[in-house]
């Protein structure tokens, strides 16, 4: 879980597969006394539905929770030097429950999220947005009604020590 470091730009491969690359800043769990808390920066790559989902609902500075696989690869840079790179390939992306006050100005997360919630589902006319992730649609659950009781309301069901309920 961390914050997106820069503006997101959804790209496509020559075959039309959506891909999104960005860096994620993750604060360390500990802080040296008298120093600022430090962060680690990770290279993130999301493909297909994950890439579309992230680019649609997240932006620079937004907190995101990712689950993925760590991969290493090598490439030759423009100076003909072999470089190693470590990336997290996203398997799943989630909202973090970050307060609405953290949102970006006019567009951003909340407006996109509201339009997603109000769009027709994939089976309905209009298509809707299919990210591979569905937001839970839960009806409010009423609080249970509790009643007060006396000690006489309780019955001792223990007939003997050898009688186990399992």
PDB file of C-alpha atoms in Angstrom:
ATOM      1  CA  UNK A   1       0.000   0.000   0.000  1.00  0.00           C
ATOM      2  CA  UNK A   2       1.390   3.351  -0.973  1.00  0.00           C
ATOM      3  CA  UNK A   3       0.925   6.562  -2.919  1.00  0.00           C
ATOM      4  CA  UNK A   4       1.166   6.948  -6.682  1.00  0.00           C
ATOM      5  CA  UNK A   5       4.200   9.115  -7.487  1.00  0.00           C
ATOM      6  CA  UNK A   6       3.241  10.676 -10.830  1.00  0.00           C
ATOM      7  CA  UNK A   7       0.382  11.236 -13.258  1.00  0.00           C
ATOM      8  CA  UNK A   8      -0.847   7.994 -14.794  1.00  0.00           C
ATOM      9  CA  UNK A   9      -0.800   7.417 -18.544  1.00  0.00           C
ATOM     10  CA  UNK A  10      -2.546   4.346 -19.898  1.00  0.00           C
ATOM     11  CA  UNK A  11      -0.716   2.968 -22.939  1.00  0.00           C
ATOM     12  CA  UNK A  12      -1.267   0.040 -25.292  1.00  0.00           C
ATOM     13  CA  UNK A  13       1.051  -2.519 -26.810  1.00  0.00           C
ATOM     14  CA  UNK A  14       1.195  -2.787 -30.639  1.00  0.00           C
ATOM     15  CA  UNK A  15      -1.392  -5.585 -30.272  1.00  0.00           C
ATOM     16  CA  UNK A  16      -3.749  -3.259 -28.373  1.00  0.00           C
ATOM     17  CA  UNK A  17      -3.228  -4.681 -24.859  1.00  0.00           C
ATOM     18  CA  UNK A  18      -3.592  -1.951 -22.199  1.00  0.00           C
ATOM     19  CA  UNK A  19      -0.535  -1.457 -19.946  1.00  0.00           C
ATOM     20  CA  UNK A  20       0.182   1.018 -17.169  1.00  0.00           C
ATOM     21  CA  UNK A  21       3.580   1.644 -15.553  1.00  0.00           C
ATOM     22  CA  UNK A  22       4.109   3.893 -12.539  1.00  0.00           C
ATOM     23  CA  UNK A  23       6.076   4.253  -9.310  1.00  0.00           C
ATOM     24  CA  UNK A  24       4.627   3.718  -5.860  1.00  0.00           C
ATOM     25  CA  UNK A  25       5.978   5.356  -2.683  1.00  0.00           C
ATOM     26  CA  UNK A  26       5.607   3.129   0.375  1.00  0.00           C
ATOM     27  CA  UNK A  27       6.424   4.503   3.838  1.00  0.00           C
ATOM     28  CA  UNK A  28       8.558   2.330   6.076  1.00  0.00           C
ATOM     29  CA  UNK A  29       7.014   1.040   9.299  1.00  0.00           C
ATOM     30  CA  UNK A  30       9.737   2.512  11.475  1.00  0.00           C
ATOM     31  CA  UNK A  31      11.250   5.959  11.926  1.00  0.00           C
ATOM     32  CA  UNK A  32      14.660   6.861  13.309  1.00  0.00           C
ATOM     33  CA  UNK A  33      14.289   9.285  16.207  1.00  0.00           C
ATOM     34  CA  UNK A  34      14.912  12.846  15.068  1.00  0.00           C
ATOM     35  CA  UNK A  35      14.590  12.007  11.337  1.00  0.00           C
ATOM     36  CA  UNK A  36      11.715  12.105   8.875  1.00  0.00           C
ATOM     37  CA  UNK A  37      10.015   8.832   8.047  1.00  0.00           C
ATOM     38  CA  UNK A  38      11.577   7.280   4.950  1.00  0.00           C
ATOM     39  CA  UNK A  39       9.852   5.768   1.939  1.00  0.00           C
ATOM     40  CA  UNK A  40      10.761   3.090  -0.562  1.00  0.00           C
ATOM     41  CA  UNK A  41       9.856   3.443  -4.238  1.00  0.00           C
ATOM     42  CA  UNK A  42       8.665   0.522  -6.334  1.00  0.00           C
ATOM     43  CA  UNK A  43       8.184   0.128 -10.087  1.00  0.00           C
ATOM     44  CA  UNK A  44       4.653  -1.107 -10.802  1.00  0.00           C
ATOM     45  CA  UNK A  45       3.275  -2.615 -14.028  1.00  0.00           C
ATOM     46  CA  UNK A  46      -0.422  -3.337 -14.537  1.00  0.00           C
ATOM     47  CA  UNK A  47      -1.881  -5.086 -17.593  1.00  0.00           C
ATOM     48  CA  UNK A  48      -5.312  -5.288 -19.206  1.00  0.00           C
ATOM     49  CA  UNK A  49      -8.245  -4.797 -16.810  1.00  0.00           C
ATOM     50  CA  UNK A  50      -5.958  -3.907 -13.910  1.00  0.00           C
ATOM     51  CA  UNK A  51      -4.358  -1.138 -15.997  1.00  0.00           C
ATOM     52  CA  UNK A  52      -7.739   0.249 -17.055  1.00  0.00           C
ATOM     53  CA  UNK A  53      -9.122   0.085 -13.497  1.00  0.00           C
ATOM     54  CA  UNK A  54      -6.147   1.898 -11.957  1.00  0.00           C
ATOM     55  CA  UNK A  55      -5.961   4.582 -14.644  1.00  0.00           C
ATOM     56  CA  UNK A  56      -9.676   5.268 -14.321  1.00  0.00           C
ATOM     57  CA  UNK A  57     -10.002   5.532 -10.526  1.00  0.00           C
ATOM     58  CA  UNK A  58      -6.580   6.616  -9.257  1.00  0.00           C
ATOM     59  CA  UNK A  59      -4.268   9.589  -9.763  1.00  0.00           C
ATOM     60  CA  UNK A  60      -1.012  11.099  -8.542  1.00  0.00           C
ATOM     61  CA  UNK A  61      -0.850  11.222  -4.746  1.00  0.00           C
ATOM     62  CA  UNK A  62      -3.738   8.785  -4.265  1.00  0.00           C
ATOM     63  CA  UNK A  63      -3.296   5.850  -1.874  1.00  0.00           C
ATOM     64  CA  UNK A  64      -3.684   2.405  -3.492  1.00  0.00           C
ATOM     65  CA  UNK A  65      -3.441  -1.178  -2.256  1.00  0.00           C
ATOM     66  CA  UNK A  66      -1.787  -3.609  -4.654  1.00  0.00           C
ATOM     67  CA  UNK A  67      -1.278  -7.345  -4.647  1.00  0.00           C
ATOM     68  CA  UNK A  68       1.175  -8.691  -7.163  1.00  0.00           C
ATOM     69  CA  UNK A  69       4.216 -10.666  -8.165  1.00  0.00           C
ATOM     70  CA  UNK A  70       7.805  -9.471  -7.968  1.00  0.00           C
ATOM     71  CA  UNK A  71       9.686  -9.920 -11.257  1.00  0.00           C
ATOM     72  CA  UNK A  72      13.148  -9.022 -12.462  1.00  0.00           C
ATOM     73  CA  UNK A  73      14.175  -8.413 -16.051  1.00  0.00           C
ATOM     74  CA  UNK A  74      17.158  -7.139 -17.976  1.00  0.00           C
ATOM     75  CA  UNK A  75      17.407  -4.675 -20.820  1.00  0.00           C
ATOM     76  CA  UNK A  76      20.086  -2.827 -22.777  1.00  0.00           C
ATOM     77  CA  UNK A  77      19.957   0.960 -22.346  1.00  0.00           C
ATOM     78  CA  UNK A  78      20.778   3.565 -24.999  1.00  0.00           C
ATOM     79  CA  UNK A  79      24.474   3.499 -23.967  1.00  0.00           C
ATOM     80  CA  UNK A  80      24.556  -0.250 -24.671  1.00  0.00           C
ATOM     81  CA  UNK A  81      24.824  -1.101 -20.951  1.00  0.00           C
ATOM     82  CA  UNK A  82      22.880  -4.037 -19.545  1.00  0.00           C
ATOM     83  CA  UNK A  83      20.482  -2.941 -16.772  1.00  0.00           C
ATOM     84  CA  UNK A  84      18.492  -4.961 -14.264  1.00  0.00           C
ATOM     85  CA  UNK A  85      15.066  -3.801 -13.190  1.00  0.00           C
ATOM     86  CA  UNK A  86      12.720  -5.103 -10.488  1.00  0.00           C
ATOM     87  CA  UNK A  87       8.974  -4.608 -10.972  1.00  0.00           C
ATOM     88  CA  UNK A  88       5.783  -5.581  -9.217  1.00  0.00           C
ATOM     89  CA  UNK A  89       3.284  -7.031 -11.704  1.00  0.00           C
ATOM     90  CA  UNK A  90      -0.206  -6.221 -10.389  1.00  0.00           C
ATOM     91  CA  UNK A  91      -2.577  -9.135  -9.790  1.00  0.00           C
ATOM     92  CA  UNK A  92      -5.174  -7.089  -7.908  1.00  0.00           C
ATOM     93  CA  UNK A  93      -5.701  -3.402  -7.083  1.00  0.00           C
ATOM     94  CA  UNK A  94      -7.972  -2.035  -4.348  1.00  0.00           C
ATOM     95  CA  UNK A  95      -9.196   1.185  -2.833  1.00  0.00           C
ATOM     96  CA  UNK A  96      -7.809   1.902   0.634  1.00  0.00           C
ATOM     97  CA  UNK A  97     -10.708   3.747   2.207  1.00  0.00           C
ATOM     98  CA  UNK A  98      -8.784   7.021   2.061  1.00  0.00           C
ATOM     99  CA  UNK A  99     -10.961   9.952   3.156  1.00  0.00           C
ATOM    100  CA  UNK A 100     -12.646  12.026   0.470  1.00  0.00           C
ATOM    101  CA  UNK A 101     -10.720  15.146   1.603  1.00  0.00           C
ATOM    102  CA  UNK A 102      -7.609  13.643  -0.037  1.00  0.00           C
ATOM    103  CA  UNK A 103      -9.189  13.851  -3.485  1.00  0.00           C
ATOM    104  CA  UNK A 104      -7.910  15.776  -6.429  1.00  0.00           C
ATOM    105  CA  UNK A 105      -9.707  18.944  -7.568  1.00  0.00           C
ATOM    106  CA  UNK A 106     -12.447  18.655 -10.209  1.00  0.00           C
ATOM    107  CA  UNK A 107     -12.214  15.174 -11.723  1.00  0.00           C
ATOM    108  CA  UNK A 108     -10.351  12.530  -9.853  1.00  0.00           C
ATOM    109  CA  UNK A 109     -11.488   9.525  -7.943  1.00  0.00           C
ATOM    110  CA  UNK A 110     -14.877  10.514  -6.539  1.00  0.00           C
ATOM    111  CA  UNK A 111     -16.420  11.695  -9.812  1.00  0.00           C
ATOM    112  CA  UNK A 112     -15.141   8.616 -11.645  1.00  0.00           C
ATOM    113  CA  UNK A 113     -16.286   6.320  -8.842  1.00  0.00           C
ATOM    114  CA  UNK A 114     -19.769   7.864  -8.839  1.00  0.00           C
ATOM    115  CA  UNK A 115     -20.079   7.465 -12.615  1.00  0.00           C
ATOM    116  CA  UNK A 116     -18.920   3.854 -12.276  1.00  0.00           C
ATOM    117  CA  UNK A 117     -21.507   3.160  -9.581  1.00  0.00           C
ATOM    118  CA  UNK A 118     -24.286   4.750 -11.681  1.00  0.00           C
ATOM    119  CA  UNK A 119     -23.347   3.077 -14.966  1.00  0.00           C
ATOM    120  CA  UNK A 120     -25.325   0.059 -16.185  1.00  0.00           C
ATOM    121  CA  UNK A 121     -23.915  -3.301 -15.200  1.00  0.00           C
ATOM    122  CA  UNK A 122     -22.345  -5.446 -17.958  1.00  0.00           C
ATOM    123  CA  UNK A 123     -25.555  -7.397 -18.519  1.00  0.00           C
ATOM    124  CA  UNK A 124     -27.694  -4.275 -18.876  1.00  0.00           C
ATOM    125  CA  UNK A 125     -28.104  -2.079 -21.912  1.00  0.00           C
ATOM    126  CA  UNK A 126     -25.183   0.309 -22.303  1.00  0.00           C
ATOM    127  CA  UNK A 127     -22.495  -2.143 -21.293  1.00  0.00           C
ATOM    128  CA  UNK A 128     -20.993  -0.543 -18.199  1.00  0.00           C
ATOM    129  CA  UNK A 129     -17.367  -0.647 -17.223  1.00  0.00           C
ATOM    130  CA  UNK A 130     -15.805  -4.070 -16.797  1.00  0.00           C
ATOM    131  CA  UNK A 131     -12.617  -3.947 -14.772  1.00  0.00           C
ATOM    132  CA  UNK A 132     -12.671  -7.480 -13.451  1.00  0.00           C
ATOM    133  CA  UNK A 133     -13.433  -6.032 -10.009  1.00  0.00           C
ATOM    134  CA  UNK A 134     -16.885  -5.514  -8.695  1.00  0.00           C
ATOM    135  CA  UNK A 135     -17.739  -3.114  -5.934  1.00  0.00           C
ATOM    136  CA  UNK A 136     -19.841  -4.806  -3.265  1.00  0.00           C
ATOM    137  CA  UNK A 137     -23.464  -3.736  -3.360  1.00  0.00           C
ATOM    138  CA  UNK A 138     -24.687  -4.231   0.182  1.00  0.00           C
ATOM    139  CA  UNK A 139     -27.996  -3.196   1.601  1.00  0.00           C
ATOM    140  CA  UNK A 140     -27.797  -1.580   5.032  1.00  0.00           C
ATOM    141  CA  UNK A 141     -28.082  -4.200   7.733  1.00  0.00           C
ATOM    142  CA  UNK A 142     -30.321  -3.205  10.647  1.00  0.00           C
ATOM    143  CA  UNK A 143     -28.760  -3.416  14.083  1.00  0.00           C
ATOM    144  CA  UNK A 144     -29.862  -6.462  16.076  1.00  0.00           C
ATOM    145  CA  UNK A 145     -32.476  -5.897  18.749  1.00  0.00           C
ATOM    146  CA  UNK A 146     -31.111  -6.986  22.114  1.00  0.00           C
ATOM    147  CA  UNK A 147     -33.247  -7.614  25.141  1.00  0.00           C
ATOM    148  CA  UNK A 148     -32.288  -7.612  28.784  1.00  0.00           C
ATOM    149  CA  UNK A 149     -32.641 -10.845  30.750  1.00  0.00           C
ATOM    150  CA  UNK A 150     -32.509 -12.135  34.312  1.00  0.00           C
ATOM    151  CA  UNK A 151     -30.417 -14.944  35.736  1.00  0.00           C
ATOM    152  CA  UNK A 152     -33.609 -17.062  35.787  1.00  0.00           C
ATOM    153  CA  UNK A 153     -33.753 -16.857  31.976  1.00  0.00           C
ATOM    154  CA  UNK A 154     -30.576 -18.938  31.687  1.00  0.00           C
ATOM    155  CA  UNK A 155     -30.698 -22.720  31.964  1.00  0.00           C
ATOM    156  CA  UNK A 156     -27.761 -24.910  32.986  1.00  0.00           C
ATOM    157  CA  UNK A 157     -27.537 -27.580  30.245  1.00  0.00           C
ATOM    158  CA  UNK A 158     -24.516 -29.353  31.711  1.00  0.00           C
ATOM    159  CA  UNK A 159     -25.878 -32.733  32.787  1.00  0.00           C
ATOM    160  CA  UNK A 160     -22.475 -34.302  33.500  1.00  0.00           C
ATOM    161  CA  UNK A 161     -18.791 -33.669  32.873  1.00  0.00           C
ATOM    162  CA  UNK A 162     -18.661 -36.583  30.394  1.00  0.00           C
ATOM    163  CA  UNK A 163     -21.327 -35.082  28.159  1.00  0.00           C
ATOM    164  CA  UNK A 164     -19.523 -33.043  25.482  1.00  0.00           C
ATOM    165  CA  UNK A 165     -21.464 -31.095  22.844  1.00  0.00           C
ATOM    166  CA  UNK A 166     -19.235 -32.375  20.029  1.00  0.00           C
TER     167      UNK A 166
END
